[in-house]
XYZ file of C-alpha atoms in Angstrom:
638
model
C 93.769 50.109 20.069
C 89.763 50.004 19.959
C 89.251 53.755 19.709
C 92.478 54.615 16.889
C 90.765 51.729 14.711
C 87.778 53.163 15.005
C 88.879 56.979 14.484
C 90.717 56.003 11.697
C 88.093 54.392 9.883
C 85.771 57.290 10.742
C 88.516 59.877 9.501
C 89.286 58.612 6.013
C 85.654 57.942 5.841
C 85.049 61.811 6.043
C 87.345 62.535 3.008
C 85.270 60.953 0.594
C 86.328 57.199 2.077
C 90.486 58.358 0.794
C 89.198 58.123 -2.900
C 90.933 62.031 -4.001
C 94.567 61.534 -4.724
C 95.255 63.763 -2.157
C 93.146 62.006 0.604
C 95.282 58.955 -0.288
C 98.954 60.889 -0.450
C 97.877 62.063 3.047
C 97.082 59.357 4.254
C 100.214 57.398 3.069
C 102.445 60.215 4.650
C 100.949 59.623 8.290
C 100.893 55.666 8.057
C 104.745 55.522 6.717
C 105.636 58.450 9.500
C 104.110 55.759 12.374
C 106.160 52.996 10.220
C 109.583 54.443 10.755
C 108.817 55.873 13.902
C 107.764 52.420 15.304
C 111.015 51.080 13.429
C 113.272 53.373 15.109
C 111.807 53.102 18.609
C 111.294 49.336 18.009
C 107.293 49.675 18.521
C 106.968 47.927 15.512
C 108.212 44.148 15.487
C 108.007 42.777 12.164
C 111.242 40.181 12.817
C 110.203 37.178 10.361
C 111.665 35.341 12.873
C 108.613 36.429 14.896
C 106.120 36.572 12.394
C 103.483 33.839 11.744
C 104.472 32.369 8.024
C 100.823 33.325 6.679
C 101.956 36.975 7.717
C 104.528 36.656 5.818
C 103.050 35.393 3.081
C 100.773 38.426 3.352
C 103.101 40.941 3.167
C 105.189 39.517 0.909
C 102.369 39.842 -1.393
C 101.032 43.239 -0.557
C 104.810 44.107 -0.884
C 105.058 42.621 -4.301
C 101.823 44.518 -6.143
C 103.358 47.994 -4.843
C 107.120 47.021 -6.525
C 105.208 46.145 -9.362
C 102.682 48.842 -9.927
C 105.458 51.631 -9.323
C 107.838 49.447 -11.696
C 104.858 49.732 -14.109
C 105.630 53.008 -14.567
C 108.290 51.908 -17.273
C 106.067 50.508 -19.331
C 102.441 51.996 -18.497
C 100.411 54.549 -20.454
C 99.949 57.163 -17.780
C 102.965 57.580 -15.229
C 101.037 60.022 -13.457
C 98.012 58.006 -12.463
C 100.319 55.059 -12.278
C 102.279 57.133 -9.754
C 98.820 57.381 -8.024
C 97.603 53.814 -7.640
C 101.432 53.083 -6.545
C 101.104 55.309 -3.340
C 97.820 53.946 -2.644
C 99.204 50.495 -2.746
C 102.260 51.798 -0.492
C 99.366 52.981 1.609
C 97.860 49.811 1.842
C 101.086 48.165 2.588
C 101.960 50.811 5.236
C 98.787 49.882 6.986
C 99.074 46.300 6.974
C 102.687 46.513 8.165
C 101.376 48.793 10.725
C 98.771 45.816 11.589
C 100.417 42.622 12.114
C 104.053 44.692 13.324
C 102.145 45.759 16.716
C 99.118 43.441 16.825
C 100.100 40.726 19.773
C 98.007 37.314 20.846
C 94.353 38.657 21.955
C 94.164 42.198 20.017
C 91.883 40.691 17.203
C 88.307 41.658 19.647
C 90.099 44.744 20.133
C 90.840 45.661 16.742
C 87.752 44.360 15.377
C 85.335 46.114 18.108
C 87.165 49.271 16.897
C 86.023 48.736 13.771
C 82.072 48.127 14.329
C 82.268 51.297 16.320
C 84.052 53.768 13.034
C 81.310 51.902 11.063
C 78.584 52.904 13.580
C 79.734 56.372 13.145
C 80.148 56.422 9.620
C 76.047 55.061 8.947
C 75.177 57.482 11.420
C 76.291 60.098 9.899
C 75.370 58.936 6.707
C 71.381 58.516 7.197
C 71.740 61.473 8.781
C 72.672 63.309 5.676
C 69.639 61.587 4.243
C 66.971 62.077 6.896
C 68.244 65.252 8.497
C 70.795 67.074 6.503
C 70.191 70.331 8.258
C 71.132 68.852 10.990
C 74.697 68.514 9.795
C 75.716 71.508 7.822
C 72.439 73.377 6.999
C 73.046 73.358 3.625
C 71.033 70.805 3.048
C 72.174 70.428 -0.739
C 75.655 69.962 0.080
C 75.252 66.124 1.529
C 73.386 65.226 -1.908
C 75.051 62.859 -4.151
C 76.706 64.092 -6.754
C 75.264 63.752 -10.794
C 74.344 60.471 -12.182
C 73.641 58.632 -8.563
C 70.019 59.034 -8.918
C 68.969 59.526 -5.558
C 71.350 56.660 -4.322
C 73.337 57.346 -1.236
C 76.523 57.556 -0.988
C 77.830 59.911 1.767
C 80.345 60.392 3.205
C 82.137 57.695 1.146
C 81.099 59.580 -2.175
C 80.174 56.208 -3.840
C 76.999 54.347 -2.980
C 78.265 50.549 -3.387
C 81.605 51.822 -1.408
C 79.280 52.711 2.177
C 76.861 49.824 1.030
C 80.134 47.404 2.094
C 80.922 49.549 4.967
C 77.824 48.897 6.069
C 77.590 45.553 5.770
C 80.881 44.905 7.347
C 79.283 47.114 9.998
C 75.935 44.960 10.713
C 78.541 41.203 10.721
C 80.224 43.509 13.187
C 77.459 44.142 15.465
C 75.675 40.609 14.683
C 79.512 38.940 16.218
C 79.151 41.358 19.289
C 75.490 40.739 20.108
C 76.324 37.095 20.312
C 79.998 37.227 22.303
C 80.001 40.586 24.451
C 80.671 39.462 27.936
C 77.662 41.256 29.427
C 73.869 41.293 28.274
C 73.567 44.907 27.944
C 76.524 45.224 25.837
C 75.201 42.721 23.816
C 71.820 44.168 23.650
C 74.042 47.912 22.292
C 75.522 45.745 19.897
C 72.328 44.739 18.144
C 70.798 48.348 18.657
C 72.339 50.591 15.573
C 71.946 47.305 12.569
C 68.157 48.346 11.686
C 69.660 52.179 10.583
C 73.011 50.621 9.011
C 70.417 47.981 6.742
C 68.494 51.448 6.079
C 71.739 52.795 4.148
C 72.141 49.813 2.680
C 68.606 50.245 1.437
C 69.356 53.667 0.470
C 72.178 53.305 -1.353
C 70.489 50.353 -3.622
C 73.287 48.570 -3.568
C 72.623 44.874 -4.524
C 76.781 43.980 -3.975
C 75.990 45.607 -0.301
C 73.153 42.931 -0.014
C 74.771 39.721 -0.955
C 78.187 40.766 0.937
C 76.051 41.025 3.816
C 74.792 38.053 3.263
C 77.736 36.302 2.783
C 79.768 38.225 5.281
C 76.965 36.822 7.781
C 76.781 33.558 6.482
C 80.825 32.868 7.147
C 80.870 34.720 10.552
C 78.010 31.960 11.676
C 79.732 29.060 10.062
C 82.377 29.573 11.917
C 81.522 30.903 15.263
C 80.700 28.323 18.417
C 77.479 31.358 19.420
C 76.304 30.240 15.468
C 72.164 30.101 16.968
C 72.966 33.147 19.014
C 74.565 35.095 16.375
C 71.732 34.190 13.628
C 69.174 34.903 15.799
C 69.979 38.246 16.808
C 70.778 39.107 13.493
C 67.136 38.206 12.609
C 65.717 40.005 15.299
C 67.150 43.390 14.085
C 66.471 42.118 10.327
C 63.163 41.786 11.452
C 63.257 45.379 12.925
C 64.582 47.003 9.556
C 62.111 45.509 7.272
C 59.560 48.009 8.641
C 61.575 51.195 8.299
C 62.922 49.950 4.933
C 59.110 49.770 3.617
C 58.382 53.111 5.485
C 61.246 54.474 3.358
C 60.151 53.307 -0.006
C 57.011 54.447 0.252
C 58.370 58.207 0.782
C 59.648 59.787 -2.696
C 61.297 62.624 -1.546
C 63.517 60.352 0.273
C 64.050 57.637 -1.791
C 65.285 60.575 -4.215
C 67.378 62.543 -1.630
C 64.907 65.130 -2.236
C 65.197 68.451 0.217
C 61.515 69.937 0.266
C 59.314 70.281 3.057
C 58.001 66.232 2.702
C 61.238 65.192 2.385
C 61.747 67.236 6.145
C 58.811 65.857 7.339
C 59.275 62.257 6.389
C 62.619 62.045 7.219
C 62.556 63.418 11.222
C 59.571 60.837 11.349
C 62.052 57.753 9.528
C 64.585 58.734 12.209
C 62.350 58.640 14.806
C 60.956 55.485 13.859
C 64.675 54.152 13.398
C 65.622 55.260 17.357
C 62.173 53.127 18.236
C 63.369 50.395 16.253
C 66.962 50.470 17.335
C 65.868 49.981 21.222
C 63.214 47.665 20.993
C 65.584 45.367 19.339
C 68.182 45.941 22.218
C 64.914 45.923 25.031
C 64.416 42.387 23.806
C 67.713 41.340 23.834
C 68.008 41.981 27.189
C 64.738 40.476 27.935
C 65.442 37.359 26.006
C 68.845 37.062 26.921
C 68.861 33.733 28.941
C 66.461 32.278 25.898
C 69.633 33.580 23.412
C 72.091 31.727 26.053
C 70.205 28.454 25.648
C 69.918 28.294 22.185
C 71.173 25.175 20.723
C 71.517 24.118 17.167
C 72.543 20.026 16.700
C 74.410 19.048 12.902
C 70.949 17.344 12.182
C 69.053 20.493 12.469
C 71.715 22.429 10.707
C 71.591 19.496 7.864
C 67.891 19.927 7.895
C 68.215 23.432 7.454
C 70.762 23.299 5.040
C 69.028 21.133 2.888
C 65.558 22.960 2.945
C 67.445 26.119 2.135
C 68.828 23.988 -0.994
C 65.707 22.979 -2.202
C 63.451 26.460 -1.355
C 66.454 27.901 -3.998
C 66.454 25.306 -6.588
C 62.485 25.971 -6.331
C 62.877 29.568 -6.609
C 65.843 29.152 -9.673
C 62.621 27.107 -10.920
C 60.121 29.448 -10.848
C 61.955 32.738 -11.862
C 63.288 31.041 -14.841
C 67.234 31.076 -14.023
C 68.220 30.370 -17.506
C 66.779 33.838 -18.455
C 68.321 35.288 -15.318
C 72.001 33.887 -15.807
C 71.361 35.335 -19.617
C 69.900 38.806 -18.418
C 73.325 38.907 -16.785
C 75.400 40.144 -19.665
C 72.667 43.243 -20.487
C 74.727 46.056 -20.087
C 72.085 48.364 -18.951
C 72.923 50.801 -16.706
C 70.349 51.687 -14.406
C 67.549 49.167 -13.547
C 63.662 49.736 -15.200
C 62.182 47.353 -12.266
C 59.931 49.330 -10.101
C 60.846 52.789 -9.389
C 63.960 54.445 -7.055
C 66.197 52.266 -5.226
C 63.565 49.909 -4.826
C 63.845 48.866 -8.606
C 67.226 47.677 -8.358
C 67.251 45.544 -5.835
C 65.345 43.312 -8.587
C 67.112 44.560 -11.593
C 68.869 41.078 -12.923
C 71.225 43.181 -15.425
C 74.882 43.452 -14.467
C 75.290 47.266 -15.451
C 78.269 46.310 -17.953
C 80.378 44.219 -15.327
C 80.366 41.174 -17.442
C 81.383 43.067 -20.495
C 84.410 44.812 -17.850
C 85.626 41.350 -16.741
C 85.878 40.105 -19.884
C 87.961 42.930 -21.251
C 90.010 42.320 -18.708
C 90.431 39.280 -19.170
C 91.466 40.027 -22.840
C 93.595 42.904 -21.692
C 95.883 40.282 -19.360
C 95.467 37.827 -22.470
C 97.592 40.150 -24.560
C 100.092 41.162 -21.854
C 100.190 38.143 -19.903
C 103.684 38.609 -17.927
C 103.340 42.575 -17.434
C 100.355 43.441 -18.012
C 99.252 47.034 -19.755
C 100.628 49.038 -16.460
C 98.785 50.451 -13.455
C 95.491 52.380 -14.649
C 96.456 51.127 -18.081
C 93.009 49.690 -17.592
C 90.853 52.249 -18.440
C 93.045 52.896 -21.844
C 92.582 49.404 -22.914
C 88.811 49.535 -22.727
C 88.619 52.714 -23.900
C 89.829 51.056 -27.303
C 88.971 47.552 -27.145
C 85.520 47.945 -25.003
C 82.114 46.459 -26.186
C 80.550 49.106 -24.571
C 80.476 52.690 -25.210
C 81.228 53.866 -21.944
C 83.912 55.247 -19.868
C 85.916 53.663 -17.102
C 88.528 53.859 -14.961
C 88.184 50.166 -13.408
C 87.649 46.664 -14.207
C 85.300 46.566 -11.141
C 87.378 43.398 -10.023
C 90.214 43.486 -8.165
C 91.314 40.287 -8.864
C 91.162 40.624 -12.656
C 92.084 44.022 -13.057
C 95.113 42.791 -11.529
C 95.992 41.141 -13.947
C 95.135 42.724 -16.541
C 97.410 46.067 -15.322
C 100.030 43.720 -13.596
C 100.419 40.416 -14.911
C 100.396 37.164 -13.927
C 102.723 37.928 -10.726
C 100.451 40.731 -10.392
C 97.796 39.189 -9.834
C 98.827 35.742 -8.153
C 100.244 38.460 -5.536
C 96.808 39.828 -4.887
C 95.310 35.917 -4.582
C 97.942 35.350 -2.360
C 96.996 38.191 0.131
C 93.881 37.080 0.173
C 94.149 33.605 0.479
C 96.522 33.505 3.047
C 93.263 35.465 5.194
C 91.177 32.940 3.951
C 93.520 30.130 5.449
C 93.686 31.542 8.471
C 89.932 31.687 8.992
C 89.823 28.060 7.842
C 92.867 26.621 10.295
C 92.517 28.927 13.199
C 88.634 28.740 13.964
C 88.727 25.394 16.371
C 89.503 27.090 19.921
C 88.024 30.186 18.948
C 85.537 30.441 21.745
C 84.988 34.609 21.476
C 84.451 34.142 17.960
C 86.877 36.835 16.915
C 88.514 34.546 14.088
C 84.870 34.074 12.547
C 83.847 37.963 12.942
C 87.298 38.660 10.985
C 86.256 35.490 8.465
C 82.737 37.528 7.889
C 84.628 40.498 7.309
C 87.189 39.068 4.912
C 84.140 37.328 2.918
C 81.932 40.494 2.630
C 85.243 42.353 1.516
C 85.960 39.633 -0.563
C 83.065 39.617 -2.193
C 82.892 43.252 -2.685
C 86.596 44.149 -4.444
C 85.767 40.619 -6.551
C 82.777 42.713 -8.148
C 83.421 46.100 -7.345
C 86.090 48.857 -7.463
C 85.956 48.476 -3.508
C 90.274 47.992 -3.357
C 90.635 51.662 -5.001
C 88.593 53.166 -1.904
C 90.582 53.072 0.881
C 88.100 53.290 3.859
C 86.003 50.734 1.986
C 89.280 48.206 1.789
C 90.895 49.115 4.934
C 88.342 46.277 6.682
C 89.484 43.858 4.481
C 93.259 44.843 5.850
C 92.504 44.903 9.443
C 90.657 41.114 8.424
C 93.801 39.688 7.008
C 96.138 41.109 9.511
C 93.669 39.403 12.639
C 93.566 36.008 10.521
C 96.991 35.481 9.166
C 99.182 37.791 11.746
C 99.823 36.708 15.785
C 96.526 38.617 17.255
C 94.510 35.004 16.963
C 97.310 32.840 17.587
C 96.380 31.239 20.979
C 99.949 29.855 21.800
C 101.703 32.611 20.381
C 103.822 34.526 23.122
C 103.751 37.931 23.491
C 107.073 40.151 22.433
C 109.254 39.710 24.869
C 110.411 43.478 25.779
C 114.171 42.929 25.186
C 113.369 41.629 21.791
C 114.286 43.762 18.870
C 114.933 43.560 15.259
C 118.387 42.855 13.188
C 120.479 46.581 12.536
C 119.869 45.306 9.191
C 116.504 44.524 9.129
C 115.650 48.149 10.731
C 117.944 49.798 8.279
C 115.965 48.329 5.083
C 112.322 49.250 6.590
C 113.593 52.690 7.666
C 115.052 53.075 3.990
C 112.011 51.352 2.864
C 109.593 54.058 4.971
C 111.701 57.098 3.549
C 110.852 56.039 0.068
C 107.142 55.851 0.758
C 107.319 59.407 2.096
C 108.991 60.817 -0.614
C 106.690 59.377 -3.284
C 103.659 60.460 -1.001
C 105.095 63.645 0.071
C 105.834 64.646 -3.589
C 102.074 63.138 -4.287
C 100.855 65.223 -1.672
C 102.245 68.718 -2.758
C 101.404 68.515 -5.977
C 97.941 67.199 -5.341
C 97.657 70.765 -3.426
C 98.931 72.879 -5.622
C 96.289 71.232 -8.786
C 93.485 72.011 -6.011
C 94.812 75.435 -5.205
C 95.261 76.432 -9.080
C 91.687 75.374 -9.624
C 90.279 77.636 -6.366
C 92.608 80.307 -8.113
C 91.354 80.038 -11.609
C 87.900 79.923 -10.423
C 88.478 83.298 -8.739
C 89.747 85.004 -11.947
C 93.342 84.942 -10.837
C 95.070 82.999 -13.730
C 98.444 84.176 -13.562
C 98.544 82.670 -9.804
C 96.446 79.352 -10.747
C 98.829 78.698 -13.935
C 102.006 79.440 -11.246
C 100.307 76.854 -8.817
C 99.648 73.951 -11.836
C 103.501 74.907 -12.709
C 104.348 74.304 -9.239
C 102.571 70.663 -9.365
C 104.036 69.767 -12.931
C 107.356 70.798 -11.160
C 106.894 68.082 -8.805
C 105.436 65.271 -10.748
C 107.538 66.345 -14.193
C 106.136 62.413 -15.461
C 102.499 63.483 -14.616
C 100.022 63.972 -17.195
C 97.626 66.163 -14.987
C 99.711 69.534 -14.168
C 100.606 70.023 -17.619
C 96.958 69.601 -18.824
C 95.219 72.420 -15.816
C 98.024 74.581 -16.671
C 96.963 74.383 -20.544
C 93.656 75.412 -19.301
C 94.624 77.941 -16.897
C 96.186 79.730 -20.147
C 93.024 79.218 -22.587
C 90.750 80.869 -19.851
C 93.674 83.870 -19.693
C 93.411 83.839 -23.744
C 97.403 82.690 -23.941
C 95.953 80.073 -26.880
C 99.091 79.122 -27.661
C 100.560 78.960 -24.312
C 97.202 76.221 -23.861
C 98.314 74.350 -27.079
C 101.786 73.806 -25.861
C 101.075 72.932 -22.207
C 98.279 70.231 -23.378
C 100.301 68.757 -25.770
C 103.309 68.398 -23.286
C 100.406 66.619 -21.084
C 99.248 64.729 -23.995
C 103.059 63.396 -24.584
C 102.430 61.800 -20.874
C 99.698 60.357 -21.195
C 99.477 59.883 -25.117
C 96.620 57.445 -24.986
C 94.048 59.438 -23.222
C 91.402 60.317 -25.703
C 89.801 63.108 -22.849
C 93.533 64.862 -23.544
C 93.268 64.497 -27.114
C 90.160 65.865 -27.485
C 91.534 68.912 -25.301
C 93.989 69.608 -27.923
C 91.674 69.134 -30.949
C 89.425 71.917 -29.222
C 92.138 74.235 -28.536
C 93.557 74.347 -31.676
C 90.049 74.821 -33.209
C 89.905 77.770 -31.268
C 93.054 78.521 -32.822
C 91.808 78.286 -36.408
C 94.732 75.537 -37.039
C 93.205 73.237 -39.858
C 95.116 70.215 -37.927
C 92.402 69.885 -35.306
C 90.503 67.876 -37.994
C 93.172 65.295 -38.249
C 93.623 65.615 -34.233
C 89.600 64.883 -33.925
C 90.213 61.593 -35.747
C 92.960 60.786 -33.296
C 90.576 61.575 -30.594
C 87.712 59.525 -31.523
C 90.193 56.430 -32.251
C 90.879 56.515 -28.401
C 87.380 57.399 -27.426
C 84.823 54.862 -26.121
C 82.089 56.799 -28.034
C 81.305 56.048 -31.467
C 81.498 59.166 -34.019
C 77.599 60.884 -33.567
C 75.231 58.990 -36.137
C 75.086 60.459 -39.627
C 78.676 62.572 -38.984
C 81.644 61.938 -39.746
C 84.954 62.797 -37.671
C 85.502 66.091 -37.516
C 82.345 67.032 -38.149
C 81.456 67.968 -34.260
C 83.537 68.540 -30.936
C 81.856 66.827 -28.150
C 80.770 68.227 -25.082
C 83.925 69.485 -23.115
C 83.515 71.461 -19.244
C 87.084 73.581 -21.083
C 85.377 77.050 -21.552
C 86.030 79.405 -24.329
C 88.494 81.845 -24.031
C 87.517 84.468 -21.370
C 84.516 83.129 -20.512
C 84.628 83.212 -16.972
C-alpha cells in the first residue's frame, strides 16, 4: 500500500501533476480498469452495509458533482471542455472509490507514509531542476518554467502554487512522522528532507504554499497527543531552512531560474548546503531524542501561548496598518513590486485579481442559481462580465466555482465531501495515539485551504492528497472498532452489476477522451513537420471521436490555413465555433481567416469577437480596426 501511494503520486506528478487532458483521460482509464477489476474479483468492498456513513456521505457527493458536470453538458457553453472536467471528476471519483473500497482499520499510517515519501520524490526532483538541471536531462533549458512564471518554480507540476501545496502537504507529512515513527532514526529520516521541500516552497513564491503550511501544521498539532514533539521538530528543520532560504535569495541567477555559469556554481553549492542542512537536523534528532520524548506541554502553557500569539498579531495588525492591508486586498495587480524575485511576493499584500474572480463567481451562480452556467462555463462568464481585463479559465475557488458552473447542488455536493473529512478529523481524533487521524486532518486543512483559493482541484496530483485525506478520515482505515472484511463477505449481484456498469461508462468516456486527446497531439507533431494532409487526417480522427468537441474542429481549421485550403479553414473553424459559440479565442480565429480571405464580413465578425473578449478594443481604435495578436500563422508560413 505504502509504495503504490507513493508511486502514484510521483507518476502523475511527472506529467505535469495530470493537468493535460490527456494526462487526466489516462489516468481515469487505469483507476476505472482497477475499479471493475476489484468489482469483479470482489477486491473492492464498497457494500454500504459495510461502509462508515461519513463514507458514504463522501461518495455520494463526489458521485453527485460528476452526474452533474457531465449532465451539464446539456446546457453548458463548451461540451468539449465540459466533457473534460467530467472525466476528471470521474477520475477523482474512481480514486476515492478505489480508497475507502480497499482501505481496512489501520491502513491510514500506511497510506499516509506513502504519501510523504511521492512528495519527497517529487521536491527532490524539483530543486533539482532548479539547482542542478544538468543533472536531470542536460538540457538545462528544458526544466525552466514556461512564459509568464518569472523565475517561479514550478516543475514537475507545471504550476508554481500547484508543487507549493505538494510541498507543504509534504513537510505536515514529515513533521507527523518525526514525532510518531516507532524508532529514533526513522524519526530523525523523517525530519531530514523538510529544509529542501521549504526551499521549493521558497522558490516557487507561493504565499497560498506558506499559509497552507501553516495551517496544515497548525491542525496536525492540534490534534495529535506528540503536539510538543511534533512542533518542535518542525522548528528545528524550520530553523534549518531559514539559512538556505537567505542563501538562495541572495543568488540572482537562481532566484530567476537562470542557466549561466553562476547560476551552476551557486546552485551545486545551495545543494550542498541543503544535504548539510538536511542531516544536521536528523543528527540532532537523534541526539535529542529522549529530550523530544519528554517534552510536555500542560493547557496552561498552551493558553499562555495561545494568548501571546493573539496579542503579538493584534500588535502586528496594529503596526502594519490592517485596514490598508484588508483594502490592498482587492488590487488586482498581478505580479508583486515588493522587493525583487520571489522574495517580493512573499510581502506583496495584493490578491492578483482573486477577489475580483470570487466575486464573479459569485454573480455567475447569482444568475443561474439551480444549474449553474455548465462545467468550464466559468471562464465564458468572466470573459463577458469580468472587472478585469484578463483571461481565465478558473474561479481559483473550488468551492465557488462550483457553484457558479453547477449550482446550488453543485456546490453543496463539493461542501459535503469536504465536510464529511472535516468531521471525521473532529470525532475520530480521541484514541488516536499514532496520530494518523491528525496527519490526515493537516493534510485535509492545507488542501483545504489551497482549492478554497486556488485552482488546486483541477490539478490532479495537487488534489489527489486531499482524496487520500478524506478517504483516511471519513472511510474504515481510522475506525478503531471497525472489523476487518471478513473474507467470505461479498457484495449484492446487484450492487456489483451497477459499479461494473458504472466502471464501463467511465472507460468509455475516458477511453474516447484519451484517443482523441492523441490524435490533437499527433496532428500538431505532424503539422509542425510540414505534413498537413496527415495532421488534418489525425484532427479529423479526434473530431470523429468527440463530434460535440470544440477543439478538433478548430486544429483541423488550422491544419488547412497552414496547407493554404482557406476555405477548407473557414468551414472547419466555424463548425468549431458552432461548439463552442461563446469562445471569443474561436471567434477571433474566424475573423482572421476570413480576412485572409478578403471576405468584408470579418469586420462584423471582429465586433463579435471583441464582445466576448476580456480585452477592451486598443485605445483610440475602433473594432475592426486591428486583429490582435494570434500564434495562427499566415498561409504557408511554415
Amino acid at each position: 500500500m505504502t509504495g503504490t501511494v507513493a508511486a502514484a503520486i510521483f507518476t502523475i506528478a511527472l506529467v505535469q501533476g495530470g493537468i493535460p487532458a490527456e494526462a487526466t483521460a489516462s489516468a481515469a482509464v487505469i483507476v476505472w480498469w482497477a475499479v471493475l477489476v476489484g468489482v469483479l474479483v470482489g477486491a473492492l468492498d464498497l457494500d454500504p452495509r459495510r461502509l462508515p456513513a461519513p463514507a458514504l456521505v463522501a461518495l455520494g457527493g463526489l458521485a453527485a458533482v460528476a452526474a452533474l458536470t457531465a449532465a451539464s453538458l446539456a446546457w453548458g457553453v463548451d461540451d468539449g471542455r465540459a466533457f473534460v472536467d467530467a472525466v476528471q471528476v470521474a477520475l477523482y471519483l474512481g480514486v476515492f472509490a478505489l480508497l475507502i473500497g480497499t482501505l481496512q482499520r489501520g491502513d491510514g499510517r500506511a497510506v499516509l507514509t506513502g504519501l510523504a515519501i511521492g512528495l519527497v520524490a517529487v521536491g527532490v526532483l524539483a530543486l533539482g531542476s532548479r539547482l542542478v538541471p544538468s543533472l536531470l536531462t542536460g538540457d538545462t533549458t528544458r526544466l525552466r518554467e514556461f512564459p509568464g512564471a518569472g523565475g517561479r518554480l514550478g516543475y514537475p507540476i507545471a504550476y508554481w502554487n500547484g508543487l507549493a501545496v505538494l510541498m507543504s502537504t509534504g513537510i505536515v507529512l514529515l513533521a507527523w512522522l518525526g514525532a510518531s515513527a516507532e524508532r529514533a532514526r526513522l524519526r530523525a529520516l523523517a525530519l531530514m528532507p523538510i529544509p529542501a521541500l521549504a526551499l521549493v516552497i521558497y522558490f516557487t513564491g507561493s504565499r497560498g504554499g506558506v499559509l497552507a503550511l501553516l495551517v496544515g501544521v497548525a491542525a496536525a498539532a492540534a490534534l495529535t497527543p506528540a503536539r510538543p514533539r511534533l512542533v518542535a521538530g518542525f522548528l528545528l528543520a524550520a530553523a534549518a531552512a531559514a539559512p538556505l532560504i537567505l542563501a538562495a535569495s541572495q543568488s540572482t541567477q537562481l532566484v530567476e531560474g537562470a542557466a549561466d555559469s553562476k547560476a551552476k556554481l551557486a546552485g551545486g553549492l545551495l545543494l550542498l548546503a541543503t544535504i548539510v542542512a538536511g542531516a544536521v537536523v536528523a543528527w540532532f534528532r537523534v541526539r535529542w531524542d529522549e529530550r523530544f520524548a519528554a517534552l510536555r506541554v500542560s493547557r496552561r502553557v498552551a493558553r499562555l501561548a495561545g494568548l501571546a500569539a493573539a496579542v503579538a498579531l493584534l500588535a502586528a495588525a496594529i503596526v502594519s496598518d490592517v485596514s490598508d492591508r484588508v483594502d490592498s486586498l482587492a488590487d488586482p495587480a498581478v505580479e508583486a513590486e515588493v522587493g525583487s524575485g520571489v522574495t517580493g511576493r512573499f510581502l506583496a499584500p495584493e490578491s492578483n485579481g482573486r477577489v475580483q474572480l470570487w466575486g464573479a463567481a459569485i454573480d455567475a451562480f447569482a444568475d443561474q442559481p439551480l444549474k449553474g452556467v455548465g462545467a468550464a462555463g466559468y471562464s465564458i462568464w468572466w470573459n463577458q462580465n469580468g472587472s478585469l481585463d484578463v483571461p481565465t479559465r478558473h474561479a481559483h475557488s473550488v468551492f465557488l466555482e462550483s457553484f457558479a458552473e453547477l449550482g446550488l447542488f453543485g456546490g453543496l455536493a463539493v461542501l459535503a465531501f469536504f465536510g464529511t473529512g472535516i468531521a471525521g478529523a473532529w470525532t475520530r481524533t480521541f484514541g488516536d495515539l499514532d496520530g494518523t487521524v491528525a496527519a490526515a486532518a493537516g493534510v485535509l486543512a492545507a488542501g483545504t485551504i489551497a482549492a478554497a483559493t486556488e485552482w488546486t482541484a483541477d490539478i490532479p496530483a495537487a488534489f489527489a492528497p486531499v482524496l487520500i485525506a478524506v478517504a483516511v478520515l471519513a472511510g474504515r482505515a481510522t475506525l478503531r472498532d471497525h472489523p476487518r472484511k471478513p473474507a467470505s463477505a461479498a457484495m449484492p449481484g446487484s450492487l456489483r452489476l451497477a459499479l461494473g456498469g458504472l466502471a464501463v461508462v467511465a472507460l468509455l468516456g475516458s477511453g474516447l477522451l484519451l484517443l482523441s486527446e492523441k490524435a490533437l497531439n499527433r496532428s500538431e507533431e505532424l503539422a509542425a513537420t510540414g505534413d498537413y494532409r496527415a495532421a488534418a487526417e489525425a484532427a479529423s480522427e479526434a473530431s470523429a471521436l468527440l463530434p460535440f468537441a470544440a477543439g478538433p474542429w478548430i486544429q483541423l481549421g488550422q491544419v488547412q490555413q497552414l496547407a493554404g485550403d482557406l476555405d477548407g479553414s473557414r468551414a472547419s473553424i466555424a463548425e468549431g465555433l458552432e461548439r463552442a459559440e461563446e469562445d471569443p479565442t474561436y471567434a477571433f480565429l474566424l475573423a482572421n481567416i476570413d480576412r485572409y480571405r478578403d471576405d468584408p464580413i470579418w469586420r462584423a465578425e471582429i465586433v463579435t469577437a471583441f464582445e466576448l473578449s476580456p480585452y477592451e478594443t486598443p485605445p483610440g481604435s475602433e473594432p475592426g480596426d486591428s486583429l490582435p495578436e494570434l500564434e495562427t500563422p499566415a498561409p504557408g508560413d511554415p
